[in-house]
Amino acid sequence: MENLSIILKKLRESRGVTQQELSEVSGIGQGTIGDIERGKIKKSSINTLEKIAKALDLNEEERQELFAVLVPKDISVKILKNPLYKNLDSRGRKQFSEIIEQTSLMFNDEEIPEADKEKVLMAIQSAFFIAKEKNKIKK
């Protein structure tokens, strides 16, 4: 997995965008963007990555590369392509982001096989969307 600082800087520079311009368009502080690019922030929230992806108008492959810093690329692809994820409002995406971030902390152990990591993430994702649907019915 590539480092977030390298990926973000590469994507930003490929578009000829300065940190300040990215900050203005994304709504993310310039200091935060600078900290990410200097490696002071190793991982970022899905919400922040979403704002960056939108601001840089990333294509699907570039989005997958950016999101792979949270979870392995093949798993992030499945999450981002899930139509239920695409239909979440900002609150739902924030909740989902928090769950995935907490889950990804378990994956710091390199001895966990990728297949097991994927099973855990997919199960959590599934449970999240089932809970969201049940909550809609209650309202």
PDB file of C-alpha atoms in Angstrom:
ATOM      1  CA  MET A   1       0.000   0.000   0.000  1.00  0.00           C
ATOM      2  CA  GLU A   2       1.350   3.379  -0.958  1.00  0.00           C
ATOM      3  CA  ASN A   3       1.683   6.180   1.537  1.00  0.00           C
ATOM      4  CA  LEU A   4      -1.193   8.714   1.677  1.00  0.00           C
ATOM      5  CA  SER A   5       1.262  11.620   1.464  1.00  0.00           C
ATOM      6  CA  ILE A   6       2.707  10.348  -1.814  1.00  0.00           C
ATOM      7  CA  ILE A   7      -0.671   9.546  -3.343  1.00  0.00           C
ATOM      8  CA  LEU A   8      -2.276  12.872  -2.448  1.00  0.00           C
ATOM      9  CA  LYS A   9       0.662  14.947  -3.641  1.00  0.00           C
ATOM     10  CA  LYS A  10       0.860  12.993  -6.905  1.00  0.00           C
ATOM     11  CA  LEU A  11      -2.863  13.391  -7.598  1.00  0.00           C
ATOM     12  CA  ARG A  12      -2.883  17.072  -6.656  1.00  0.00           C
ATOM     13  CA  GLU A  13       0.169  17.909  -8.747  1.00  0.00           C
ATOM     14  CA  SER A  14      -1.121  15.910 -11.733  1.00  0.00           C
ATOM     15  CA  ARG A  15      -3.997  18.379 -11.835  1.00  0.00           C
ATOM     16  CA  GLY A  16      -1.745  21.419 -11.435  1.00  0.00           C
ATOM     17  CA  VAL A  17      -3.518  22.378  -8.216  1.00  0.00           C
ATOM     18  CA  THR A  18      -1.769  24.025  -5.273  1.00  0.00           C
ATOM     19  CA  GLN A  19      -2.435  23.058  -1.672  1.00  0.00           C
ATOM     20  CA  GLN A  20      -4.205  26.366  -1.207  1.00  0.00           C
ATOM     21  CA  GLU A  21      -6.460  25.792  -4.222  1.00  0.00           C
ATOM     22  CA  LEU A  22      -7.291  22.277  -3.046  1.00  0.00           C
ATOM     23  CA  SER A  23      -8.074  23.662   0.394  1.00  0.00           C
ATOM     24  CA  GLU A  24     -10.448  26.266  -1.029  1.00  0.00           C
ATOM     25  CA  VAL A  25     -12.297  23.836  -3.301  1.00  0.00           C
ATOM     26  CA  SER A  26     -12.481  20.932  -0.834  1.00  0.00           C
ATOM     27  CA  GLY A  27     -13.184  22.868   2.346  1.00  0.00           C
ATOM     28  CA  ILE A  28     -10.276  21.112   4.069  1.00  0.00           C
ATOM     29  CA  GLY A  29      -7.783  23.339   5.854  1.00  0.00           C
ATOM     30  CA  GLN A  30      -4.554  24.055   3.988  1.00  0.00           C
ATOM     31  CA  GLY A  31      -2.618  23.034   7.089  1.00  0.00           C
ATOM     32  CA  THR A  32      -4.330  19.646   7.091  1.00  0.00           C
ATOM     33  CA  ILE A  33      -3.521  19.098   3.430  1.00  0.00           C
ATOM     34  CA  GLY A  34       0.076  20.122   4.091  1.00  0.00           C
ATOM     35  CA  ASP A  35       0.284  17.785   7.087  1.00  0.00           C
ATOM     36  CA  ILE A  36      -1.037  14.897   4.996  1.00  0.00           C
ATOM     37  CA  GLU A  37       1.489  15.561   2.240  1.00  0.00           C
ATOM     38  CA  ARG A  38       4.358  15.828   4.732  1.00  0.00           C
ATOM     39  CA  GLY A  39       3.376  12.500   6.245  1.00  0.00           C
ATOM     40  CA  LYS A  40       2.320  13.949   9.598  1.00  0.00           C
ATOM     41  CA  ILE A  41      -1.128  12.445   9.034  1.00  0.00           C
ATOM     42  CA  LYS A  42      -0.785   8.806   8.008  1.00  0.00           C
ATOM     43  CA  LYS A  43      -4.464   8.032   7.490  1.00  0.00           C
ATOM     44  CA  SER A  44      -7.413  10.243   6.901  1.00  0.00           C
ATOM     45  CA  SER A  45     -11.140   9.812   7.306  1.00  0.00           C
ATOM     46  CA  ILE A  46     -13.304   8.621   4.447  1.00  0.00           C
ATOM     47  CA  ASN A  47     -15.121  11.954   4.674  1.00  0.00           C
ATOM     48  CA  THR A  48     -11.887  13.899   4.113  1.00  0.00           C
ATOM     49  CA  LEU A  49     -10.872  11.595   1.278  1.00  0.00           C
ATOM     50  CA  GLU A  50     -14.316  12.049  -0.296  1.00  0.00           C
ATOM     51  CA  LYS A  51     -13.892  15.831  -0.221  1.00  0.00           C
ATOM     52  CA  ILE A  52     -10.444  15.555  -1.789  1.00  0.00           C
ATOM     53  CA  ALA A  53     -11.661  13.121  -4.455  1.00  0.00           C
ATOM     54  CA  LYS A  54     -14.525  15.429  -5.368  1.00  0.00           C
ATOM     55  CA  ALA A  55     -12.372  18.565  -5.367  1.00  0.00           C
ATOM     56  CA  LEU A  56      -9.765  16.946  -7.624  1.00  0.00           C
ATOM     57  CA  ASP A  57     -12.469  15.349  -9.790  1.00  0.00           C
ATOM     58  CA  LEU A  58     -10.763  11.976  -9.512  1.00  0.00           C
ATOM     59  CA  ASN A  59     -11.718   9.168 -11.848  1.00  0.00           C
ATOM     60  CA  GLU A  60     -12.678   5.770 -10.438  1.00  0.00           C
ATOM     61  CA  GLU A  61      -9.142   4.344 -10.582  1.00  0.00           C
ATOM     62  CA  GLU A  62      -7.680   7.392  -8.817  1.00  0.00           C
ATOM     63  CA  ARG A  63     -10.409   7.252  -6.146  1.00  0.00           C
ATOM     64  CA  GLN A  64      -9.566   3.612  -5.513  1.00  0.00           C
ATOM     65  CA  GLU A  65      -5.891   4.493  -5.174  1.00  0.00           C
ATOM     66  CA  LEU A  66      -6.682   7.259  -2.674  1.00  0.00           C
ATOM     67  CA  PHE A  67      -9.080   5.133  -0.605  1.00  0.00           C
ATOM     68  CA  ALA A  68      -6.672   2.189  -0.541  1.00  0.00           C
ATOM     69  CA  VAL A  69      -4.796   3.986   2.263  1.00  0.00           C
ATOM     70  CA  LEU A  70      -7.648   3.022   4.603  1.00  0.00           C
ATOM     71  CA  VAL A  71      -8.214  -0.531   3.490  1.00  0.00           C
ATOM     72  CA  PRO A  72      -6.604  -2.787   0.907  1.00  0.00           C
ATOM     73  CA  LYS A  73      -7.390  -1.622  -2.627  1.00  0.00           C
ATOM     74  CA  ASP A  74      -9.505  -4.589  -3.659  1.00  0.00           C
ATOM     75  CA  ILE A  75     -11.711  -4.129  -0.584  1.00  0.00           C
ATOM     76  CA  SER A  76     -12.003  -0.362  -0.999  1.00  0.00           C
ATOM     77  CA  VAL A  77     -13.107  -0.887  -4.600  1.00  0.00           C
ATOM     78  CA  LYS A  78     -15.979  -3.085  -3.421  1.00  0.00           C
ATOM     79  CA  ILE A  79     -17.014  -0.555  -0.781  1.00  0.00           C
ATOM     80  CA  LEU A  80     -16.936   2.429  -3.130  1.00  0.00           C
ATOM     81  CA  LYS A  81     -18.828   0.579  -5.861  1.00  0.00           C
ATOM     82  CA  ASN A  82     -21.570  -0.545  -3.489  1.00  0.00           C
ATOM     83  CA  PRO A  83     -24.724   1.323  -4.600  1.00  0.00           C
ATOM     84  CA  LEU A  84     -25.840   1.569  -0.981  1.00  0.00           C
ATOM     85  CA  TYR A  85     -22.682   3.542  -0.133  1.00  0.00           C
ATOM     86  CA  LYS A  86     -23.259   5.910  -3.038  1.00  0.00           C
ATOM     87  CA  ASN A  87     -26.783   6.614  -1.761  1.00  0.00           C
ATOM     88  CA  LEU A  88     -25.731   7.584   1.765  1.00  0.00           C
ATOM     89  CA  ASP A  89     -26.237  11.163   2.860  1.00  0.00           C
ATOM     90  CA  SER A  90     -23.384  13.063   4.508  1.00  0.00           C
ATOM     91  CA  ARG A  91     -24.374  11.843   7.993  1.00  0.00           C
ATOM     92  CA  GLY A  92     -24.502   8.237   6.803  1.00  0.00           C
ATOM     93  CA  ARG A  93     -21.119   8.551   5.111  1.00  0.00           C
ATOM     94  CA  LYS A  94     -19.646   9.996   8.298  1.00  0.00           C
ATOM     95  CA  GLN A  95     -21.038   7.100  10.345  1.00  0.00           C
ATOM     96  CA  PHE A  96     -19.787   4.590   7.799  1.00  0.00           C
ATOM     97  CA  SER A  97     -16.394   6.286   7.754  1.00  0.00           C
ATOM     98  CA  GLU A  98     -16.062   5.980  11.517  1.00  0.00           C
ATOM     99  CA  ILE A  99     -16.914   2.275  11.450  1.00  0.00           C
ATOM    100  CA  ILE A 100     -14.462   1.512   8.634  1.00  0.00           C
ATOM    101  CA  GLU A 101     -11.710   3.530  10.336  1.00  0.00           C
ATOM    102  CA  GLN A 102     -12.174   1.627  13.582  1.00  0.00           C
ATOM    103  CA  THR A 103     -12.240  -1.674  11.727  1.00  0.00           C
ATOM    104  CA  SER A 104      -9.104  -0.848   9.749  1.00  0.00           C
ATOM    105  CA  LEU A 105      -7.194  -0.453  13.021  1.00  0.00           C
ATOM    106  CA  MET A 106      -7.522  -4.217  13.454  1.00  0.00           C
ATOM    107  CA  PHE A 107      -5.650  -4.685  10.196  1.00  0.00           C
ATOM    108  CA  ASN A 108      -2.392  -3.248  11.455  1.00  0.00           C
ATOM    109  CA  ASP A 109      -1.476  -6.846  12.224  1.00  0.00           C
ATOM    110  CA  GLU A 110       0.225  -8.018   9.034  1.00  0.00           C
ATOM    111  CA  GLU A 111      -0.357 -11.664   9.960  1.00  0.00           C
ATOM    112  CA  ILE A 112      -4.090 -11.469   9.224  1.00  0.00           C
ATOM    113  CA  PRO A 113      -4.701 -12.957   5.766  1.00  0.00           C
ATOM    114  CA  GLU A 114      -6.189 -10.571   3.177  1.00  0.00           C
ATOM    115  CA  ALA A 115      -9.155 -12.893   2.655  1.00  0.00           C
ATOM    116  CA  ASP A 116     -10.018 -12.645   6.356  1.00  0.00           C
ATOM    117  CA  LYS A 117      -9.680  -8.863   6.315  1.00  0.00           C
ATOM    118  CA  GLU A 118     -12.067  -8.705   3.387  1.00  0.00           C
ATOM    119  CA  LYS A 119     -14.599 -10.986   5.097  1.00  0.00           C
ATOM    120  CA  VAL A 120     -14.587  -8.828   8.214  1.00  0.00           C
ATOM    121  CA  LEU A 121     -14.969  -5.571   6.310  1.00  0.00           C
ATOM    122  CA  MET A 122     -17.710  -6.942   4.071  1.00  0.00           C
ATOM    123  CA  ALA A 123     -19.603  -8.297   7.097  1.00  0.00           C
ATOM    124  CA  ILE A 124     -19.358  -4.962   8.886  1.00  0.00           C
ATOM    125  CA  GLN A 125     -20.407  -3.109   5.753  1.00  0.00           C
ATOM    126  CA  SER A 126     -23.396  -5.432   5.373  1.00  0.00           C
ATOM    127  CA  ALA A 127     -24.411  -5.011   9.001  1.00  0.00           C
ATOM    128  CA  PHE A 128     -24.135  -1.229   8.675  1.00  0.00           C
ATOM    129  CA  PHE A 129     -26.481  -1.091   5.690  1.00  0.00           C
ATOM    130  CA  ILE A 130     -28.976  -3.487   7.291  1.00  0.00           C
ATOM    131  CA  ALA A 131     -29.059  -1.266  10.391  1.00  0.00           C
ATOM    132  CA  LYS A 132     -29.551   1.844   8.234  1.00  0.00           C
ATOM    133  CA  GLU A 133     -32.509   0.205   6.480  1.00  0.00           C
ATOM    134  CA  LYS A 134     -34.068  -0.867   9.794  1.00  0.00           C
ATOM    135  CA  ASN A 135     -33.691   2.673  11.126  1.00  0.00           C
ATOM    136  CA  LYS A 136     -35.513   4.036   8.054  1.00  0.00           C
ATOM    137  CA  ILE A 137     -38.410   1.681   8.697  1.00  0.00           C
ATOM    138  CA  LYS A 138     -38.678   2.817  12.340  1.00  0.00           C
ATOM    139  CA  LYS A 139     -39.046   6.483  11.306  1.00  0.00           C
TER     140      LYS A 139
END
